[in-house]
Each structure stands twice: as C-alpha cells, then as structure tokens.
Amino acid sequence: MNPTIDVVIPTWKPDAQFREVLLKLIRQTRPPRQILLINTEKELFDESLLEGLGDVRAAGEPCQTDSELQKTGPVIRVMHIRKMDFDHGGTRHMAAEMLDGDGILFMTQDAMPENSRLIECLLRPFEDPQVCVSYARQLPRQDCSLLERFTRNFNYPPQSRIKTAADLNVLGIKTAFCSNVCAMYRRSAYEEFGGFERHTIFNEDMIFAGRLIQGGKAVAYCADAEVIHSHNYSGTAQFHRNFDLGVSQAEHPELFSIASSESEGVRLIRKTAEYLVKKGKPWLLFPLIWQSGCKYLGYRLGKNYRRLPAGMVRACSLNKDYWNHGTGI
C-alpha cells in the first residue's frame, strides 16, 4: 500500500515564485494527497496565486480519497492566522494535528523542488523502520554568493547518510541536524515523540531530530531529494539569526549538550578559508571573517540571553514576536 503524504507550508506574503513551488509539487511522480498552507495575515495573501491549480478548499473540509487524488491531483487548503500567533514549532504542530497522512512533508515557501522526484526520493529512506525523518539537499540559487555556495555544499553534501546515536562521536551536533526547509516525517514517530515544541524561537526541526536520536531512532539525509534554496544574508542578518539559534540551544540543554556546535562552526570557517584560497580569491576572506564574527557574537549572546536586559534581547533577536508569548526575559 502506498503511504499517503500531506504537505505543510507556512506562508508570508507569497509571490509568483511560490505558485511555481506549488506547480512542481502537484506534478511530482509521487504527488501528495493535500497541501496545507498556513498563511500569516489573510490580507497579505494573493488568492490569484491558486487559480488554475485544481481543487482548493478551506482547511477544515473533508480530504480526498485515493481515487479522487488520481483524477484531480492534490487538494490545496488554506488556513489564515495572525502574525502574533505564528510560532516556528507551535504553528507547524497545529498543522500536523489537522492532517492524518502517513507522512508529513514540511517545507518553506521559498524551497523550490529541483525536479519531479522530490517526494519519491524522500520516501525511500523510510523503508528502514528506524528512520523517522528524511530531509532534502539544498542547492544554491543562481544569485548565490561564493561564500554561501560553499556553505550549502558543506551542510548539504552530495552523499546521503542515515544518522543514529552511533554517529555522535564522528558527526557531533550534526548527527541531529535536520531542516524543515524540506523534511518529511513519519507520522507515527512524530506523534510518539510528542511533535515539535509548541513554543520555540527557532530550530524546531533539530530539537525534534535530537529527541529521535536520543530515543534510538534514525534521521536520514537524502541527497537525491533536492530543493533550490539559499540566502545572501548580510553580517547583521547572520547576527540576528544566530542569536535566535543560541537562544534555542540555551532553552534545550538536554539536547544540545550531547555535542558542541561551536567546533562545527570553526570547521566550516577553516574549510571555507581553504576553499577561497584554492579558488584564488583571498580577498573574500575579509567578508568571511566579518560574517563569521557576526555569527559567533550573535550565537554567544543568544546562549547567554538570560543574563541580558530585556530590551537588548529583543533588539538582538530576529523573531521578536517570540518574546510576546510569556517567555521570560
């Protein structure tokens, strides 16, 4: 029996590029049963993006049967929430509870499937009953900077790998690395391990993957499943993102104490510097040093956010709405 796959995509001001993402999901060799869009702020959602894409329904309407799926393709559902109610973990968990497929594919609106075999490839690792999540390789966009291109390949190499607790001595914190830019979860395991954190500033994917690893399960990196996704972040943006990363690690020491993430960051800097010199572009070492410094400063401040004044915490954080939901600072 073929497993049923549901897709969840949080959206914020989706554009024409997002319509192309939906088209590529609809045209998969292994199409999903439904695509649930959790959109932030109804007035910012352009309904015309869904015109001609087939069966569009409200979030609570009944799901398709397998025979309907073969005739009409995936149902696209839309649910609108307020910006103040969005949470990286809680919103995705809410979406998961609205679905009942065997697998849940979480994506971001800017993750463009490279080809029609994305879902097909993500499903393969689940033949191993220990695998509970399978995440895709992220390829750089055409406008991607050289520094970011190297980082993409560093974090998402061309070789697939099944990761378990036995890999901690070799991979360190990357054993639990996972990205909801494009990751498929086995529903039964998602429920067994409690789902995503209901209130988290960032890193809901890695927090959950860490629980899986500690629980004796496996996380699959599927290099054959490819999405195009990259950003040319400034040093300031890197600071804010890594501040939130540090906060998430400080709030979950039971998971992030299993291995240091700082050593992995140092290795990335070293490898990037070697790559730039080899490419004959040593002047790019200066932006590398600047961005790496911004990342580290943000990360260290985030790890120690409880010692900082509330105003400083909000100023440093990228996800400022997080601090409006009863989080003590």
GROMACS .gro file of C-alpha atoms in nm:
model
  329
    1MET     CA    1   0.000   0.000   0.000
    2ASN     CA    2   0.133   0.344  -0.092
    3PRO     CA    3   0.168   0.577   0.208
    4THR     CA    4  -0.036   0.897   0.198
    5ILE     CA    5   0.170   1.216   0.208
    6ASP     CA    6   0.049   1.556   0.327
    7VAL     CA    7   0.247   1.877   0.276
    8VAL     CA    8   0.258   2.173   0.516
    9ILE     CA    9   0.392   2.512   0.405
   10PRO     CA   10   0.380   2.822   0.627
   11THR     CA   11   0.346   3.131   0.406
   12TRP     CA   12   0.406   3.503   0.447
   13LYS     CA   13   0.339   3.735   0.153
   14PRO     CA   14   0.368   3.452  -0.107
   15ASP     CA   15   0.453   3.561  -0.461
   16ALA     CA   16   0.463   3.422  -0.815
   17GLN     CA   17   0.765   3.209  -0.728
   18PHE     CA   18   0.557   3.031  -0.468
   19ARG     CA   19   0.300   2.943  -0.732
   20GLU     CA   20   0.582   2.766  -0.917
   21VAL     CA   21   0.663   2.572  -0.598
   22LEU     CA   22   0.301   2.453  -0.583
   23LEU     CA   23   0.302   2.356  -0.951
   24LYS     CA   24   0.613   2.145  -0.901
   25LEU     CA   25   0.460   1.971  -0.600
   26ILE     CA   26   0.142   1.895  -0.793
   27ARG     CA   27   0.348   1.745  -1.078
   28GLN     CA   28   0.552   1.509  -0.861
   29THR     CA   29   0.592   1.147  -0.965
   30ARG     CA   30   0.460   1.069  -0.618
   31PRO     CA   31   0.211   1.353  -0.562
   32PRO     CA   32   0.093   1.444  -0.212
   33ARG     CA   33  -0.269   1.394  -0.112
   34GLN     CA   34  -0.304   1.751   0.010
   35ILE     CA   35  -0.105   2.070   0.057
   36LEU     CA   36  -0.193   2.274   0.364
   37LEU     CA   37  -0.089   2.640   0.358
   38ILE     CA   38  -0.072   2.809   0.698
   39ASN     CA   39  -0.072   3.171   0.592
   40THR     CA   40   0.017   3.462   0.816
   41GLU     CA   41  -0.222   3.758   0.772
   42LYS     CA   42  -0.513   3.694   0.534
   43GLU     CA   43  -0.496   4.038   0.373
   44LEU     CA   44  -0.141   3.968   0.255
   45PHE     CA   45  -0.240   3.651   0.069
   46ASP     CA   46  -0.299   3.683  -0.305
   47GLU     CA   47  -0.579   3.435  -0.385
   48SER     CA   48  -0.500   3.458  -0.757
   49LEU     CA   49  -0.183   3.255  -0.695
   50LEU     CA   50  -0.404   2.947  -0.658
   51GLU     CA   51  -0.612   2.999  -0.973
   52GLY     CA   52  -0.597   2.703  -1.209
   53LEU     CA   53  -0.415   2.480  -0.960
   54GLY     CA   54  -0.706   2.242  -0.917
   55ASP     CA   55  -0.902   2.163  -0.603
   56VAL     CA   56  -0.871   2.447  -0.349
   57ARG     CA   57  -1.063   2.408  -0.023
   58ALA     CA   58  -1.086   2.559   0.322
   59ALA     CA   59  -0.864   2.397   0.583
   60GLY     CA   60  -1.144   2.205   0.757
   61GLU     CA   61  -1.315   2.044   0.457
   62PRO     CA   62  -1.301   1.663   0.405
   63CYS     CA   63  -0.994   1.507   0.245
   64GLN     CA   64  -0.979   1.325  -0.087
   65THR     CA   65  -0.996   0.954  -0.142
   66ASP     CA   66  -0.714   0.786  -0.336
   67SER     CA   67  -0.933   0.767  -0.645
   68GLU     CA   68  -1.009   1.140  -0.627
   69LEU     CA   69  -0.638   1.215  -0.596
   70GLN     CA   70  -0.565   1.026  -0.917
   71LYS     CA   71  -0.834   1.225  -1.102
   72THR     CA   72  -0.788   1.577  -0.972
   73GLY     CA   73  -0.445   1.592  -0.806
   74PRO     CA   74  -0.372   1.722  -0.455
   75VAL     CA   75  -0.618   1.935  -0.263
   76ILE     CA   76  -0.475   2.274  -0.167
   77ARG     CA   77  -0.605   2.402   0.165
   78VAL     CA   78  -0.552   2.747   0.313
   79MET     CA   79  -0.571   2.849   0.677
   80HIS     CA   80  -0.505   3.209   0.783
   81ILE     CA   81  -0.353   3.309   1.116
   82ARG     CA   82  -0.234   3.637   1.268
   83LYS     CA   83   0.132   3.729   1.275
   84MET     CA   84   0.125   3.750   1.654
   85ASP     CA   85   0.008   3.386   1.667
   86PHE     CA   86   0.281   3.240   1.445
   87ASP     CA   87   0.534   3.015   1.617
   88HIS     CA   88   0.802   2.810   1.441
   89GLY     CA   89   0.714   2.495   1.633
   90GLY     CA   90   0.360   2.557   1.753
   91THR     CA   91   0.220   2.659   1.414
   92ARG     CA   92   0.369   2.356   1.241
   93HIS     CA   93   0.243   2.127   1.515
   94MET     CA   94  -0.106   2.275   1.480
   95ALA     CA   95  -0.091   2.193   1.108
   96ALA     CA   96   0.026   1.837   1.177
   97GLU     CA   97  -0.272   1.781   1.407
   98MET     CA   98  -0.506   1.882   1.124
   99LEU     CA   99  -0.370   1.607   0.899
  100ASP     CA  100  -0.380   1.229   0.907
  101GLY     CA  101  -0.145   1.114   0.630
  102ASP     CA  102   0.122   0.850   0.687
  103GLY     CA  103   0.391   1.109   0.618
  104ILE     CA  104   0.407   1.485   0.669
  105LEU     CA  105   0.632   1.690   0.444
  106PHE     CA  106   0.719   2.029   0.590
  107MET     CA  107   0.854   2.290   0.351
  108THR     CA  108   0.915   2.664   0.339
  109GLN     CA  109   0.759   2.877   0.067
  110ASP     CA  110   1.098   2.951  -0.094
  111ALA     CA  111   1.211   2.588  -0.126
  112MET     CA  112   1.183   2.513  -0.499
  113PRO     CA  113   1.177   2.142  -0.591
  114GLU     CA  114   1.461   2.077  -0.834
  115ASN     CA  115   1.268   1.807  -1.020
  116SER     CA  116   0.957   1.587  -1.009
  117ARG     CA  117   1.118   1.316  -0.791
  118LEU     CA  118   1.147   1.510  -0.464
  119ILE     CA  119   0.876   1.323  -0.272
  120GLU     CA  120   0.965   0.992  -0.433
  121CYS     CA  121   1.326   1.029  -0.314
  122LEU     CA  122   1.234   1.148   0.035
  123LEU     CA  123   1.017   0.839   0.082
  124ARG     CA  124   1.290   0.584   0.009
  125PRO     CA  125   1.477   0.605   0.342
  126PHE     CA  126   1.156   0.514   0.526
  127GLU     CA  127   1.199   0.158   0.404
  128ASP     CA  128   1.425   0.138   0.710
  129PRO     CA  129   1.179   0.123   1.004
  130GLN     CA  130   1.425   0.312   1.227
  131VAL     CA  131   1.417   0.620   1.002
  132CYS     CA  132   1.166   0.873   1.132
  133VAL     CA  133   1.258   1.182   0.928
  134SER     CA  134   1.412   1.234   0.586
  135TYR     CA  135   1.538   1.578   0.480
  136ALA     CA  136   1.642   1.711   0.142
  137ARG     CA  137   1.959   1.855  -0.004
  138GLN     CA  138   1.953   2.233  -0.052
  139LEU     CA  139   2.113   2.366  -0.370
  140PRO     CA  140   2.220   2.730  -0.417
  141ARG     CA  141   2.021   2.972  -0.628
  142GLN     CA  142   2.179   3.131  -0.933
  143ASP     CA  143   2.238   3.459  -0.746
  144CYS     CA  144   2.403   3.284  -0.453
  145SER     CA  145   2.735   3.428  -0.333
  146LEU     CA  146   3.050   3.215  -0.340
  147LEU     CA  147   3.061   3.202   0.040
  148GLU     CA  148   2.703   3.082   0.063
  149ARG     CA  149   2.758   2.829  -0.217
  150PHE     CA  150   3.033   2.667  -0.016
  151THR     CA  151   2.820   2.669   0.298
  152ARG     CA  152   2.534   2.498   0.111
  153ASN     CA  153   2.766   2.221  -0.004
  154PHE     CA  154   2.924   2.191   0.340
  155ASN     CA  155   2.590   2.143   0.513
  156TYR     CA  156   2.425   1.953   0.227
  157PRO     CA  157   2.687   1.735   0.055
  158PRO     CA  158   2.613   1.509  -0.244
  159GLN     CA  159   2.631   1.191  -0.032
  160SER     CA  160   2.324   1.061   0.151
  161ARG     CA  161   2.357   0.936   0.507
  162ILE     CA  162   2.150   0.764   0.775
  163LYS     CA  163   2.238   0.914   1.115
  164THR     CA  164   2.196   0.750   1.457
  165ALA     CA  165   2.338   0.797   1.806
  166ALA     CA  166   2.634   0.583   1.697
  167ASP     CA  167   2.747   0.875   1.478
  168LEU     CA  168   2.778   1.126   1.762
  169ASN     CA  169   3.150   1.065   1.806
  170VAL     CA  170   3.209   1.135   1.436
  171LEU     CA  171   2.944   1.390   1.337
  172GLY     CA  172   2.893   1.562   1.669
  173ILE     CA  173   2.596   1.800   1.673
  174LYS     CA  174   2.536   1.741   1.300
  175THR     CA  175   2.404   1.397   1.393
  176ALA     CA  176   2.080   1.572   1.489
  177PHE     CA  177   2.091   1.822   1.203
  178CYS     CA  178   1.767   1.846   1.007
  179SER     CA  179   1.593   2.126   0.818
  180ASN     CA  180   1.224   2.198   0.781
  181VAL     CA  181   1.306   2.387   0.463
  182CYS     CA  182   1.221   2.043   0.324
  183ALA     CA  183   1.180   1.747   0.560
  184MET     CA  184   0.939   1.453   0.569
  185TYR     CA  185   0.832   1.294   0.899
  186ARG     CA  186   0.687   0.953   0.971
  187ARG     CA  187   0.356   1.044   1.134
  188SER     CA  188   0.359   0.760   1.386
  189ALA     CA  189   0.704   0.865   1.511
  190TYR     CA  190   0.606   1.233   1.510
  191GLU     CA  191   0.320   1.152   1.747
  192GLU     CA  192   0.521   0.905   1.956
  193PHE     CA  193   0.790   1.166   2.028
  194GLY     CA  194   0.548   1.446   2.103
  195GLY     CA  195   0.582   1.653   1.785
  196PHE     CA  196   0.750   1.991   1.760
  197GLU     CA  197   0.795   2.220   2.057
  198ARG     CA  198   0.477   2.425   2.096
  199HIS     CA  199   0.670   2.743   2.165
  200THR     CA  200   1.015   2.780   2.015
  201ILE     CA  201   1.208   3.070   1.869
  202PHE     CA  202   1.387   2.861   1.607
  203ASN     CA  203   1.529   2.515   1.542
  204GLU     CA  204   1.208   2.315   1.596
  205ASP     CA  205   1.332   2.065   1.338
  206MET     CA  206   1.667   1.998   1.505
  207ILE     CA  207   1.515   1.985   1.854
  208PHE     CA  208   1.279   1.712   1.738
  209ALA     CA  209   1.554   1.529   1.548
  210GLY     CA  210   1.766   1.537   1.863
  211ARG     CA  211   1.489   1.362   2.054
  212LEU     CA  212   1.472   1.097   1.784
  213ILE     CA  213   1.846   1.035   1.804
  214GLN     CA  214   1.837   1.013   2.183
  215GLY     CA  215   1.539   0.778   2.153
  216GLY     CA  216   1.733   0.529   1.941
  217LYS     CA  217   1.580   0.631   1.608
  218ALA     CA  218   1.745   0.746   1.284
  219VAL     CA  219   1.749   1.066   1.079
  220ALA     CA  220   1.806   1.038   0.704
  221TYR     CA  221   1.981   1.298   0.492
  222CYS     CA  222   1.858   1.228   0.138
  223ALA     CA  223   2.093   1.393  -0.112
  224ASP     CA  224   1.888   1.267  -0.409
  225ALA     CA  225   1.593   1.478  -0.293
  226GLU     CA  226   1.683   1.832  -0.399
  227VAL     CA  227   1.535   2.176  -0.346
  228ILE     CA  228   1.680   2.509  -0.457
  229HIS     CA  229   1.714   2.726  -0.150
  230SER     CA  230   1.973   2.980  -0.037
  231HIS     CA  231   2.003   3.332   0.101
  232ASN     CA  232   2.271   3.601   0.073
  233TYR     CA  233   2.244   3.717   0.433
  234SER     CA  234   2.433   4.025   0.549
  235GLY     CA  235   2.651   4.013   0.858
  236THR     CA  236   2.376   4.186   1.056
  237ALA     CA  237   2.117   3.930   0.945
  238GLN     CA  238   2.357   3.648   1.039
  239PHE     CA  239   2.393   3.806   1.384
  240HIS     CA  240   2.016   3.806   1.444
  241ARG     CA  241   1.966   3.453   1.310
  242ASN     CA  242   2.246   3.312   1.521
  243PHE     CA  243   2.122   3.495   1.829
  244ASP     CA  244   1.795   3.303   1.795
  245LEU     CA  245   1.993   2.985   1.732
  246GLY     CA  246   2.180   3.041   2.057
  247VAL     CA  247   1.853   3.104   2.242
  248SER     CA  248   1.708   2.777   2.115
  249GLN     CA  249   2.014   2.587   2.235
  250ALA     CA  250   2.009   2.759   2.575
  251GLU     CA  251   1.645   2.659   2.619
  252HIS     CA  252   1.715   2.294   2.535
  253PRO     CA  253   2.040   2.194   2.708
  254GLU     CA  254   1.913   1.837   2.738
  255LEU     CA  255   1.951   1.808   2.361
  256PHE     CA  256   2.233   2.042   2.264
  257SER     CA  257   2.466   1.923   2.539
  258ILE     CA  258   2.513   1.594   2.353
  259ALA     CA  259   2.776   1.762   2.133
  260SER     CA  260   2.923   2.108   2.077
  261SER     CA  261   2.808   2.311   1.777
  262GLU     CA  262   3.097   2.558   1.810
  263SER     CA  263   3.354   2.309   1.685
  264GLU     CA  264   3.144   2.252   1.374
  265GLY     CA  265   3.132   2.627   1.317
  266VAL     CA  266   3.511   2.651   1.342
  267ARG     CA  267   3.547   2.366   1.093
  268LEU     CA  268   3.319   2.547   0.847
  269ILE     CA  269   3.527   2.865   0.872
  270ARG     CA  270   3.851   2.676   0.819
  271LYS     CA  271   3.721   2.479   0.522
  272THR     CA  272   3.571   2.793   0.366
  273ALA     CA  273   3.901   2.981   0.401
  274GLU     CA  274   4.090   2.694   0.238
  275TYR     CA  275   3.837   2.690  -0.045
  276LEU     CA  276   3.868   3.066  -0.110
  277VAL     CA  277   4.247   3.049  -0.122
  278LYS     CA  278   4.233   2.749  -0.354
  279LYS     CA  279   3.991   2.939  -0.581
  280GLY     CA  280   4.238   3.229  -0.599
  281LYS     CA  281   4.001   3.472  -0.423
  282PRO     CA  282   4.175   3.551  -0.093
  283TRP     CA  283   4.006   3.894  -0.071
  284LEU     CA  284   3.685   3.711   0.016
  285LEU     CA  285   3.848   3.615   0.345
  286PHE     CA  286   3.752   3.961   0.474
  287PRO     CA  287   3.374   3.914   0.433
  288LEU     CA  288   3.421   3.559   0.567
  289ILE     CA  289   3.582   3.695   0.884
  290TRP     CA  290   3.314   3.963   0.920
  291GLN     CA  291   3.022   3.726   0.873
  292SER     CA  292   3.177   3.459   1.095
  293GLY     CA  293   3.231   3.719   1.368
  294CYS     CA  294   2.869   3.829   1.343
  295LYS     CA  295   2.750   3.469   1.363
  296TYR     CA  296   2.965   3.391   1.666
  297LEU     CA  297   2.876   3.709   1.855
  298GLY     CA  298   2.505   3.652   1.793
  299TYR     CA  299   2.531   3.289   1.895
  300ARG     CA  300   2.720   3.359   2.218
  301LEU     CA  301   2.481   3.637   2.319
  302GLY     CA  302   2.185   3.410   2.242
  303LYS     CA  303   2.330   3.129   2.453
  304ASN     CA  304   2.353   3.376   2.742
  305TYR     CA  305   2.031   3.569   2.677
  306ARG     CA  306   1.907   3.522   3.033
  307ARG     CA  307   2.188   3.748   3.153
  308LEU     CA  308   2.094   4.029   2.916
  309PRO     CA  309   1.845   4.316   2.967
  310ALA     CA  310   1.503   4.252   2.811
  311GLY     CA  311   1.542   4.542   2.569
  312MET     CA  312   1.874   4.409   2.446
  313VAL     CA  313   1.730   4.061   2.395
  314ARG     CA  314   1.451   4.198   2.176
  315ALA     CA  315   1.696   4.415   1.982
  316CYS     CA  316   1.925   4.118   1.911
  317SER     CA  317   1.651   3.869   1.822
  318LEU     CA  318   1.526   3.811   1.467
  319ASN     CA  319   1.197   3.661   1.584
  320LYS     CA  320   1.080   3.947   1.804
  321ASP     CA  321   0.723   3.817   1.828
  322TYR     CA  322   0.856   3.517   2.021
  323TRP     CA  323   0.909   3.733   2.327
  324ASN     CA  324   0.542   3.839   2.337
  325HIS     CA  325   0.414   3.494   2.439
  326GLY     CA  326   0.502   3.462   2.805
  327THR     CA  327   0.871   3.391   2.753
  328GLY     CA  328   1.064   3.523   3.049
  329ILE     CA  329   1.349   3.765   2.976
   0.00000   0.00000   0.00000
